[in-house]
């Protein structure tokens, strides 16, 4: 046999083997007159599910909804418009100036715990009335060694805040590791919610309105090198009521919030308008977005 014929024969054999390998026809067995088809192909596996449901997932639209346990984590601060040369400021904090109440930005925190929030549809779930009940916790960490007096003298417009001279010496006789004012409120928000995708599991929505807060606890906490941990508990002339503009925006799983008070948080002496901003965590909503296994 010539080399040319050998090469041609080898080519036919390879082609036949290739065709045979592509033949995926199932084997058949006949058992008791019944033909059983045995497919040798590997089983097709379902695609693995992700942790969260698809972005295109739908949800049932309800007239009213309730959500429990939302948590806000963010920053607390204030706009200081105090006239420190005025008699009111000098009576409340003698010898004070605009440096006394400077805060440490990233340490001054706001945490809101929304026990329950409800939403009632006004226009086909696109426009909703939203209200709730929660705790608003604000911490203002000061850079300077200012102290609040829980037992001021029994006189009209007594001094409440003073500067600790031992914290101002060089080097300081008393080192302040922590110095904060905490102001905690029971708060009720009343808002209009605009949901642009009410049937989507991952919505785009905006809310805006007002909140009413009642001061239920306030304290000045210090930790120093020689005194250790001290807490002075009192109202310190803070206003018992806090009215604020509030707003939030939700895009899918991300929710942001903010608030700005109507007026100063102090009844006298200091003119400081508080505000907050941060991120909102919605555990119950996140659970609804988790893919079932």
PDB file of N, CA and C in Angstrom, residues 21-113:
ATOM      1  N   UNK A  21     -17.635   9.739  18.488  1.00  0.00           N
ATOM      2  CA  UNK A  21     -17.540  10.447  19.765  1.00  0.00           C
ATOM      3  C   UNK A  21     -18.648  11.476  19.910  1.00  0.00           C
ATOM      4  N   UNK A  22     -19.128  12.011  18.769  1.00  0.00           N
ATOM      5  CA  UNK A  22     -20.185  13.006  18.821  1.00  0.00           C
ATOM      6  C   UNK A  22     -21.564  12.379  18.909  1.00  0.00           C
ATOM      7  N   UNK A  23     -21.651  11.070  18.774  1.00  0.00           N
ATOM      8  CA  UNK A  23     -22.946  10.386  18.805  1.00  0.00           C
ATOM      9  C   UNK A  23     -23.387  10.260  20.255  1.00  0.00           C
ATOM     10  N   UNK A  24     -24.337  11.083  20.668  1.00  0.00           N
ATOM     11  CA  UNK A  24     -24.782  11.078  22.059  1.00  0.00           C
ATOM     12  C   UNK A  24     -26.152  10.424  22.180  1.00  0.00           C
ATOM     13  N   UNK A  25     -26.466   9.566  21.203  1.00  0.00           N
ATOM     14  CA  UNK A  25     -27.759   8.907  21.293  1.00  0.00           C
ATOM     15  C   UNK A  25     -27.799   8.022  22.523  1.00  0.00           C
ATOM     16  N   UNK A  26     -28.842   8.093  23.275  1.00  0.00           N
ATOM     17  CA  UNK A  26     -28.915   7.311  24.503  1.00  0.00           C
ATOM     18  C   UNK A  26     -28.995   5.816  24.219  1.00  0.00           C
ATOM     19  N   UNK A  27     -28.464   5.010  25.142  1.00  0.00           N
ATOM     20  CA  UNK A  27     -28.614   3.558  25.080  1.00  0.00           C
ATOM     21  C   UNK A  27     -30.053   3.193  25.402  1.00  0.00           C
ATOM     22  N   UNK A  28     -30.518   2.066  24.839  1.00  0.00           N
ATOM     23  CA  UNK A  28     -31.880   1.601  25.124  1.00  0.00           C
ATOM     24  C   UNK A  28     -31.830   0.182  25.642  1.00  0.00           C
ATOM     25  N   UNK A  29     -32.701  -0.097  26.585  1.00  0.00           N
ATOM     26  CA  UNK A  29     -32.862  -1.436  27.136  1.00  0.00           C
ATOM     27  C   UNK A  29     -34.326  -1.810  27.022  1.00  0.00           C
ATOM     28  N   UNK A  30     -34.585  -3.099  26.758  1.00  0.00           N
ATOM     29  CA  UNK A  30     -35.955  -3.601  26.711  1.00  0.00           C
ATOM     30  C   UNK A  30     -36.142  -4.531  27.892  1.00  0.00           C
ATOM     31  N   UNK A  31     -37.012  -4.139  28.814  1.00  0.00           N
ATOM     32  CA  UNK A  31     -37.269  -4.932  30.022  1.00  0.00           C
ATOM     33  C   UNK A  31     -38.756  -5.219  30.071  1.00  0.00           C
ATOM     34  N   UNK A  32     -39.121  -6.529  29.910  1.00  0.00           N
ATOM     35  CA  UNK A  32     -40.525  -6.926  29.966  1.00  0.00           C
ATOM     36  C   UNK A  32     -41.376  -6.224  28.941  1.00  0.00           C
ATOM     37  N   UNK A  33     -40.831  -6.010  27.779  1.00  0.00           N
ATOM     38  CA  UNK A  33     -41.577  -5.353  26.718  1.00  0.00           C
ATOM     39  C   UNK A  33     -41.609  -3.847  26.825  1.00  0.00           C
ATOM     40  N   UNK A  34     -40.933  -3.324  27.871  1.00  0.00           N
ATOM     41  CA  UNK A  34     -40.895  -1.868  28.062  1.00  0.00           C
ATOM     42  C   UNK A  34     -39.515  -1.368  27.674  1.00  0.00           C
ATOM     43  N   UNK A  35     -39.470  -0.398  26.801  1.00  0.00           N
ATOM     44  CA  UNK A  35     -38.199   0.173  26.369  1.00  0.00           C
ATOM     45  C   UNK A  35     -37.777   1.269  27.340  1.00  0.00           C
ATOM     46  N   UNK A  36     -36.577   1.106  27.889  1.00  0.00           N
ATOM     47  CA  UNK A  36     -36.029   2.090  28.829  1.00  0.00           C
ATOM     48  C   UNK A  36     -34.875   2.793  28.142  1.00  0.00           C
ATOM     49  N   UNK A  37     -34.950   4.107  28.098  1.00  0.00           N
ATOM     50  CA  UNK A  37     -33.883   4.897  27.488  1.00  0.00           C
ATOM     51  C   UNK A  37     -32.909   5.334  28.573  1.00  0.00           C
ATOM     52  N   UNK A  38     -31.662   4.961  28.378  1.00  0.00           N
ATOM     53  CA  UNK A  38     -30.623   5.329  29.344  1.00  0.00           C
ATOM     54  C   UNK A  38     -29.729   6.377  28.694  1.00  0.00           C
ATOM     55  N   UNK A  39     -29.810   7.596  29.230  1.00  0.00           N
ATOM     56  CA  UNK A  39     -29.050   8.715  28.672  1.00  0.00           C
ATOM     57  C   UNK A  39     -27.718   8.822  29.395  1.00  0.00           C
ATOM     58  N   UNK A  40     -26.653   8.716  28.635  1.00  0.00           N
ATOM     59  CA  UNK A  40     -25.320   8.768  29.238  1.00  0.00           C
ATOM     60  C   UNK A  40     -24.780  10.188  29.397  1.00  0.00           C
ATOM     61  N   UNK A  41     -25.554  11.159  28.945  1.00  0.00           N
ATOM     62  CA  UNK A  41     -25.062  12.525  29.064  1.00  0.00           C
ATOM     63  C   UNK A  41     -25.070  12.962  30.528  1.00  0.00           C
ATOM     64  N   UNK A  42     -24.118  13.822  30.924  1.00  0.00           N
ATOM     65  CA  UNK A  42     -24.087  14.290  32.314  1.00  0.00           C
ATOM     66  C   UNK A  42     -25.317  15.128  32.636  1.00  0.00           C
ATOM     67  N   UNK A  43     -25.768  15.035  33.882  1.00  0.00           N
ATOM     68  CA  UNK A  43     -26.936  15.781  34.313  1.00  0.00           C
ATOM     69  C   UNK A  43     -26.632  17.276  34.310  1.00  0.00           C
ATOM     70  N   UNK A  44     -27.596  18.045  33.810  1.00  0.00           N
ATOM     71  CA  UNK A  44     -27.433  19.488  33.816  1.00  0.00           C
ATOM     72  C   UNK A  44     -27.784  20.032  35.194  1.00  0.00           C
ATOM     73  N   UNK A  45     -26.882  20.803  35.761  1.00  0.00           N
ATOM     74  CA  UNK A  45     -27.103  21.378  37.075  1.00  0.00           C
ATOM     75  C   UNK A  45     -27.723  22.761  36.955  1.00  0.00           C
ATOM     76  N   UNK A  46     -28.623  23.065  37.904  1.00  0.00           N
ATOM     77  CA  UNK A  46     -29.227  24.387  37.927  1.00  0.00           C
ATOM     78  C   UNK A  46     -28.164  25.422  38.277  1.00  0.00           C
ATOM     79  N   UNK A  47     -28.247  26.582  37.662  1.00  0.00           N
ATOM     80  CA  UNK A  47     -27.268  27.630  38.003  1.00  0.00           C
ATOM     81  C   UNK A  47     -27.363  27.995  39.477  1.00  0.00           C
ATOM     82  N   UNK A  48     -26.208  28.260  40.074  1.00  0.00           N
ATOM     83  CA  UNK A  48     -26.181  28.602  41.491  1.00  0.00           C
ATOM     84  C   UNK A  48     -26.857  29.952  41.721  1.00  0.00           C
ATOM     85  N   UNK A  49     -27.618  30.021  42.816  1.00  0.00           N
ATOM     86  CA  UNK A  49     -28.295  31.252  43.165  1.00  0.00           C
ATOM     87  C   UNK A  49     -27.350  32.179  43.921  1.00  0.00           C
ATOM     88  N   UNK A  50     -27.515  33.472  43.705  1.00  0.00           N
ATOM     89  CA  UNK A  50     -26.731  34.440  44.447  1.00  0.00           C
ATOM     90  C   UNK A  50     -27.273  34.614  45.856  1.00  0.00           C
ATOM     91  N   UNK A  51     -26.576  35.420  46.655  1.00  0.00           N
ATOM     92  CA  UNK A  51     -27.015  35.648  48.033  1.00  0.00           C
ATOM     93  C   UNK A  51     -28.295  36.470  48.067  1.00  0.00           C
ATOM     94  N   UNK A  52     -28.387  37.470  47.185  1.00  0.00           N
ATOM     95  CA  UNK A  52     -29.565  38.325  47.130  1.00  0.00           C
ATOM     96  C   UNK A  52     -30.385  38.028  45.877  1.00  0.00           C
ATOM     97  N   UNK A  53     -31.656  38.303  45.953  1.00  0.00           N
ATOM     98  CA  UNK A  53     -32.543  38.106  44.816  1.00  0.00           C
ATOM     99  C   UNK A  53     -32.199  39.079  43.687  1.00  0.00           C
ATOM    100  N   UNK A  54     -32.690  38.774  42.507  1.00  0.00           N
ATOM    101  CA  UNK A  54     -32.398  39.578  41.323  1.00  0.00           C
ATOM    102  C   UNK A  54     -32.869  41.022  41.494  1.00  0.00           C
ATOM    103  N   UNK A  55     -32.149  41.935  40.841  1.00  0.00           N
ATOM    104  CA  UNK A  55     -32.521  43.346  40.890  1.00  0.00           C
ATOM    105  C   UNK A  55     -33.883  43.603  40.250  1.00  0.00           C
ATOM    106  N   UNK A  56     -34.344  42.680  39.426  1.00  0.00           N
ATOM    107  CA  UNK A  56     -35.622  42.851  38.740  1.00  0.00           C
ATOM    108  C   UNK A  56     -36.773  42.179  39.488  1.00  0.00           C
ATOM    109  N   UNK A  57     -36.518  41.700  40.703  1.00  0.00           N
ATOM    110  CA  UNK A  57     -37.551  41.002  41.473  1.00  0.00           C
ATOM    111  C   UNK A  57     -38.706  41.941  41.813  1.00  0.00           C
ATOM    112  N   UNK A  58     -39.901  41.373  41.811  1.00  0.00           N
ATOM    113  CA  UNK A  58     -41.105  42.123  42.148  1.00  0.00           C
ATOM    114  C   UNK A  58     -41.544  41.782  43.573  1.00  0.00           C
ATOM    115  N   UNK A  59     -42.423  42.616  44.100  1.00  0.00           N
ATOM    116  CA  UNK A  59     -42.998  42.347  45.411  1.00  0.00           C
ATOM    117  C   UNK A  59     -44.476  42.715  45.382  1.00  0.00           C
ATOM    118  N   UNK A  60     -45.190  42.189  46.344  1.00  0.00           N
ATOM    119  CA  UNK A  60     -46.619  42.470  46.436  1.00  0.00           C
ATOM    120  C   UNK A  60     -46.829  43.880  46.993  1.00  0.00           C
ATOM    121  N   UNK A  61     -47.669  44.650  46.336  1.00  0.00           N
ATOM    122  CA  UNK A  61     -47.962  46.013  46.773  1.00  0.00           C
ATOM    123  C   UNK A  61     -49.093  45.966  47.790  1.00  0.00           C
ATOM    124  N   UNK A  62     -48.869  46.571  48.963  1.00  0.00           N
ATOM    125  CA  UNK A  62     -49.860  46.567  50.036  1.00  0.00           C
ATOM    126  C   UNK A  62     -50.305  47.997  50.349  1.00  0.00           C
ATOM    127  N   UNK A  63     -51.506  48.090  50.879  1.00  0.00           N
ATOM    128  CA  UNK A  63     -52.044  49.394  51.269  1.00  0.00           C
ATOM    129  C   UNK A  63     -51.283  49.962  52.460  1.00  0.00           C
ATOM    130  N   UNK A  64     -50.929  49.098  53.399  1.00  0.00           N
ATOM    131  CA  UNK A  64     -50.193  49.530  54.590  1.00  0.00           C
ATOM    132  C   UNK A  64     -49.095  48.516  54.890  1.00  0.00           C
ATOM    133  N   UNK A  65     -47.943  48.997  55.310  1.00  0.00           N
ATOM    134  CA  UNK A  65     -46.823  48.123  55.653  1.00  0.00           C
ATOM    135  C   UNK A  65     -46.224  48.576  56.982  1.00  0.00           C
ATOM    136  N   UNK A  66     -45.629  47.616  57.687  1.00  0.00           N
ATOM    137  CA  UNK A  66     -44.976  47.877  58.970  1.00  0.00           C
ATOM    138  C   UNK A  66     -43.567  47.318  58.926  1.00  0.00           C
ATOM    139  N   UNK A  67     -42.612  48.084  59.414  1.00  0.00           N
ATOM    140  CA  UNK A  67     -41.221  47.631  59.458  1.00  0.00           C
ATOM    141  C   UNK A  67     -40.674  47.848  60.862  1.00  0.00           C
ATOM    142  N   UNK A  68     -39.983  46.827  61.375  1.00  0.00           N
ATOM    143  CA  UNK A  68     -39.453  46.859  62.729  1.00  0.00           C
ATOM    144  C   UNK A  68     -37.925  46.944  62.713  1.00  0.00           C
ATOM    145  N   UNK A  69     -37.387  47.652  63.704  1.00  0.00           N
ATOM    146  CA  UNK A  69     -35.960  47.566  64.003  1.00  0.00           C
ATOM    147  C   UNK A  69     -35.003  48.205  63.021  1.00  0.00           C
ATOM    148  N   UNK A  70     -35.367  49.324  62.400  1.00  0.00           N
ATOM    149  CA  UNK A  70     -34.398  50.039  61.574  1.00  0.00           C
ATOM    150  C   UNK A  70     -33.381  50.749  62.471  1.00  0.00           C
ATOM    151  N   UNK A  71     -32.144  50.852  61.998  1.00  0.00           N
ATOM    152  CA  UNK A  71     -31.073  51.475  62.774  1.00  0.00           C
ATOM    153  C   UNK A  71     -30.328  52.475  61.894  1.00  0.00           C
ATOM    154  N   UNK A  72     -30.160  53.688  62.407  1.00  0.00           N
ATOM    155  CA  UNK A  72     -29.365  54.716  61.729  1.00  0.00           C
ATOM    156  C   UNK A  72     -28.016  54.841  62.420  1.00  0.00           C
ATOM    157  N   UNK A  73     -26.956  54.929  61.630  1.00  0.00           N
ATOM    158  CA  UNK A  73     -25.609  55.148  62.163  1.00  0.00           C
ATOM    159  C   UNK A  73     -24.996  56.300  61.385  1.00  0.00           C
ATOM    160  N   UNK A  74     -24.638  57.371  62.107  1.00  0.00           N
ATOM    161  CA  UNK A  74     -24.104  58.531  61.405  1.00  0.00           C
ATOM    162  C   UNK A  74     -23.389  59.498  62.320  1.00  0.00           C
ATOM    163  N   UNK A  75     -23.388  60.758  61.912  1.00  0.00           N
ATOM    164  CA  UNK A  75     -22.655  61.808  62.606  1.00  0.00           C
ATOM    165  C   UNK A  75     -23.629  62.819  63.207  1.00  0.00           C
ATOM    166  N   UNK A  76     -23.251  63.345  64.389  1.00  0.00           N
ATOM    167  CA  UNK A  76     -23.984  64.432  65.035  1.00  0.00           C
ATOM    168  C   UNK A  76     -23.108  65.677  65.062  1.00  0.00           C
ATOM    169  N   UNK A  77     -23.708  66.810  64.784  1.00  0.00           N
ATOM    170  CA  UNK A  77     -22.973  68.067  64.901  1.00  0.00           C
ATOM    171  C   UNK A  77     -23.987  69.193  65.069  1.00  0.00           C
ATOM    172  N   UNK A  78     -23.514  70.430  65.052  1.00  0.00           N
ATOM    173  CA  UNK A  78     -24.410  71.572  65.191  1.00  0.00           C
ATOM    174  C   UNK A  78     -23.788  72.789  64.523  1.00  0.00           C
ATOM    175  N   UNK A  79     -24.657  73.705  64.122  1.00  0.00           N
ATOM    176  CA  UNK A  79     -24.235  74.999  63.594  1.00  0.00           C
ATOM    177  C   UNK A  79     -24.225  75.977  64.762  1.00  0.00           C
ATOM    178  N   UNK A  80     -23.064  76.529  65.068  1.00  0.00           N
ATOM    179  CA  UNK A  80     -22.902  77.401  66.231  1.00  0.00           C
ATOM    180  C   UNK A  80     -23.052  78.864  65.815  1.00  0.00           C
ATOM    181  N   UNK A  81     -24.191  79.456  66.182  1.00  0.00           N
ATOM    182  CA  UNK A  81     -24.448  80.873  65.910  1.00  0.00           C
ATOM    183  C   UNK A  81     -24.452  81.694  67.195  1.00  0.00           C
ATOM    184  N   UNK A  82     -23.777  81.206  68.213  1.00  0.00           N
ATOM    185  CA  UNK A  82     -23.773  81.868  69.517  1.00  0.00           C
ATOM    186  C   UNK A  82     -23.032  83.204  69.462  1.00  0.00           C
ATOM    187  N   UNK A  83     -23.610  84.206  70.092  1.00  0.00           N
ATOM    188  CA  UNK A  83     -22.928  85.489  70.297  1.00  0.00           C
ATOM    189  C   UNK A  83     -22.194  85.395  71.638  1.00  0.00           C
ATOM    190  N   UNK A  84     -20.924  85.027  71.578  1.00  0.00           N
ATOM    191  CA  UNK A  84     -20.189  84.778  72.818  1.00  0.00           C
ATOM    192  C   UNK A  84     -19.879  86.059  73.591  1.00  0.00           C
ATOM    193  N   UNK A  85     -20.044  87.202  72.978  1.00  0.00           N
ATOM    194  CA  UNK A  85     -19.845  88.458  73.696  1.00  0.00           C
ATOM    195  C   UNK A  85     -21.113  88.918  74.406  1.00  0.00           C
ATOM    196  N   UNK A  86     -22.224  88.239  74.118  1.00  0.00           N
ATOM    197  CA  UNK A  86     -23.495  88.620  74.719  1.00  0.00           C
ATOM    198  C   UNK A  86     -23.606  88.186  76.169  1.00  0.00           C
ATOM    199  N   UNK A  87     -24.526  88.830  76.886  1.00  0.00           N
ATOM    200  CA  UNK A  87     -24.709  88.536  78.309  1.00  0.00           C
ATOM    201  C   UNK A  87     -25.224  87.116  78.527  1.00  0.00           C
ATOM    202  N   UNK A  88     -26.076  86.627  77.620  1.00  0.00           N
ATOM    203  CA  UNK A  88     -26.638  85.293  77.796  1.00  0.00           C
ATOM    204  C   UNK A  88     -25.585  84.211  77.742  1.00  0.00           C
ATOM    205  N   UNK A  89     -24.699  84.276  76.743  1.00  0.00           N
ATOM    206  CA  UNK A  89     -23.641  83.270  76.617  1.00  0.00           C
ATOM    207  C   UNK A  89     -22.671  83.345  77.784  1.00  0.00           C
ATOM    208  N   UNK A  90     -22.332  84.553  78.236  1.00  0.00           N
ATOM    209  CA  UNK A  90     -21.387  84.706  79.332  1.00  0.00           C
ATOM    210  C   UNK A  90     -21.991  84.294  80.669  1.00  0.00           C
ATOM    211  N   UNK A  91     -23.310  84.394  80.789  1.00  0.00           N
ATOM    212  CA  UNK A  91     -23.960  83.904  82.006  1.00  0.00           C
ATOM    213  C   UNK A  91     -23.972  82.378  82.032  1.00  0.00           C
ATOM    214  N   UNK A  92     -24.239  81.764  80.885  1.00  0.00           N
ATOM    215  CA  UNK A  92     -24.307  80.297  80.815  1.00  0.00           C
ATOM    216  C   UNK A  92     -22.919  79.676  80.877  1.00  0.00           C
ATOM    217  N   UNK A  93     -21.954  80.258  80.176  1.00  0.00           N
ATOM    218  CA  UNK A  93     -20.579  79.735  80.133  1.00  0.00           C
ATOM    219  C   UNK A  93     -19.617  80.914  80.259  1.00  0.00           C
ATOM    220  N   UNK A  94     -19.315  81.336  81.492  1.00  0.00           N
ATOM    221  CA  UNK A  94     -18.460  82.511  81.702  1.00  0.00           C
ATOM    222  C   UNK A  94     -17.101  82.377  81.018  1.00  0.00           C
ATOM    223  N   UNK A  95     -16.686  83.468  80.359  1.00  0.00           N
ATOM    224  CA  UNK A  95     -15.397  83.559  79.658  1.00  0.00           C
ATOM    225  C   UNK A  95     -15.328  82.673  78.420  1.00  0.00           C
ATOM    226  N   UNK A  96     -16.453  82.149  77.960  1.00  0.00           N
ATOM    227  CA  UNK A  96     -16.458  81.255  76.793  1.00  0.00           C
ATOM    228  C   UNK A  96     -16.196  82.027  75.512  1.00  0.00           C
ATOM    229  N   UNK A  97     -15.735  81.307  74.499  1.00  0.00           N
ATOM    230  CA  UNK A  97     -15.539  81.867  73.161  1.00  0.00           C
ATOM    231  C   UNK A  97     -15.878  80.793  72.134  1.00  0.00           C
ATOM    232  N   UNK A  98     -15.680  81.107  70.866  1.00  0.00           N
ATOM    233  CA  UNK A  98     -16.119  80.186  69.804  1.00  0.00           C
ATOM    234  C   UNK A  98     -15.252  78.939  69.664  1.00  0.00           C
ATOM    235  N   UNK A  99     -14.221  78.788  70.505  1.00  0.00           N
ATOM    236  CA  UNK A  99     -13.394  77.586  70.474  1.00  0.00           C
ATOM    237  C   UNK A  99     -13.800  76.564  71.535  1.00  0.00           C
ATOM    238  N   UNK A 100     -14.598  76.977  72.486  1.00  0.00           N
ATOM    239  CA  UNK A 100     -14.931  76.096  73.605  1.00  0.00           C
ATOM    240  C   UNK A 100     -15.655  74.820  73.161  1.00  0.00           C
ATOM    241  N   UNK A 101     -16.574  74.945  72.260  1.00  0.00           N
ATOM    242  CA  UNK A 101     -17.469  73.830  71.943  1.00  0.00           C
ATOM    243  C   UNK A 101     -17.167  73.194  70.586  1.00  0.00           C
ATOM    244  N   UNK A 102     -15.935  73.326  70.118  1.00  0.00           N
ATOM    245  CA  UNK A 102     -15.532  72.628  68.899  1.00  0.00           C
ATOM    246  C   UNK A 102     -15.581  71.121  69.148  1.00  0.00           C
ATOM    247  N   UNK A 103     -16.122  70.386  68.178  1.00  0.00           N
ATOM    248  CA  UNK A 103     -16.293  68.939  68.350  1.00  0.00           C
ATOM    249  C   UNK A 103     -15.316  68.149  67.482  1.00  0.00           C
ATOM    250  N   UNK A 104     -15.127  66.912  67.881  1.00  0.00           N
ATOM    251  CA  UNK A 104     -14.338  65.968  67.082  1.00  0.00           C
ATOM    252  C   UNK A 104     -15.302  65.306  66.096  1.00  0.00           C
ATOM    253  N   UNK A 105     -15.145  65.663  64.827  1.00  0.00           N
ATOM    254  CA  UNK A 105     -16.132  65.291  63.821  1.00  0.00           C
ATOM    255  C   UNK A 105     -16.432  63.812  63.719  1.00  0.00           C
ATOM    256  N   UNK A 106     -15.402  62.978  63.616  1.00  0.00           N
ATOM    257  CA  UNK A 106     -15.636  61.557  63.373  1.00  0.00           C
ATOM    258  C   UNK A 106     -15.977  60.792  64.648  1.00  0.00           C
ATOM    259  N   UNK A 107     -15.852  61.451  65.801  1.00  0.00           N
ATOM    260  CA  UNK A 107     -16.237  60.801  67.054  1.00  0.00           C
ATOM    261  C   UNK A 107     -17.631  61.208  67.512  1.00  0.00           C
ATOM    262  N   UNK A 108     -18.114  62.333  67.018  1.00  0.00           N
ATOM    263  CA  UNK A 108     -19.444  62.807  67.405  1.00  0.00           C
ATOM    264  C   UNK A 108     -20.481  62.032  66.599  1.00  0.00           C
ATOM    265  N   UNK A 109     -21.093  61.069  67.248  1.00  0.00           N
ATOM    266  CA  UNK A 109     -21.920  60.089  66.530  1.00  0.00           C
ATOM    267  C   UNK A 109     -23.404  60.254  66.835  1.00  0.00           C
ATOM    268  N   UNK A 110     -24.181  59.811  65.873  1.00  0.00           N
ATOM    269  CA  UNK A 110     -25.632  59.749  66.008  1.00  0.00           C
ATOM    270  C   UNK A 110     -26.081  58.321  65.729  1.00  0.00           C
ATOM    271  N   UNK A 111     -26.870  57.778  66.643  1.00  0.00           N
ATOM    272  CA  UNK A 111     -27.470  56.456  66.445  1.00  0.00           C
ATOM    273  C   UNK A 111     -28.965  56.583  66.712  1.00  0.00           C
ATOM    274  N   UNK A 112     -29.765  56.197  65.740  1.00  0.00           N
ATOM    275  CA  UNK A 112     -31.217  56.182  65.896  1.00  0.00           C
ATOM    276  C   UNK A 112     -31.704  54.740  65.838  1.00  0.00           C
ATOM    277  N   UNK A 113     -32.549  54.381  66.771  1.00  0.00           N
ATOM    278  CA  UNK A 113     -33.148  53.045  66.802  1.00  0.00           C
ATOM    279  C   UNK A 113     -34.644  53.216  66.584  1.00  0.00           C
TER     280      UNK A 113
END
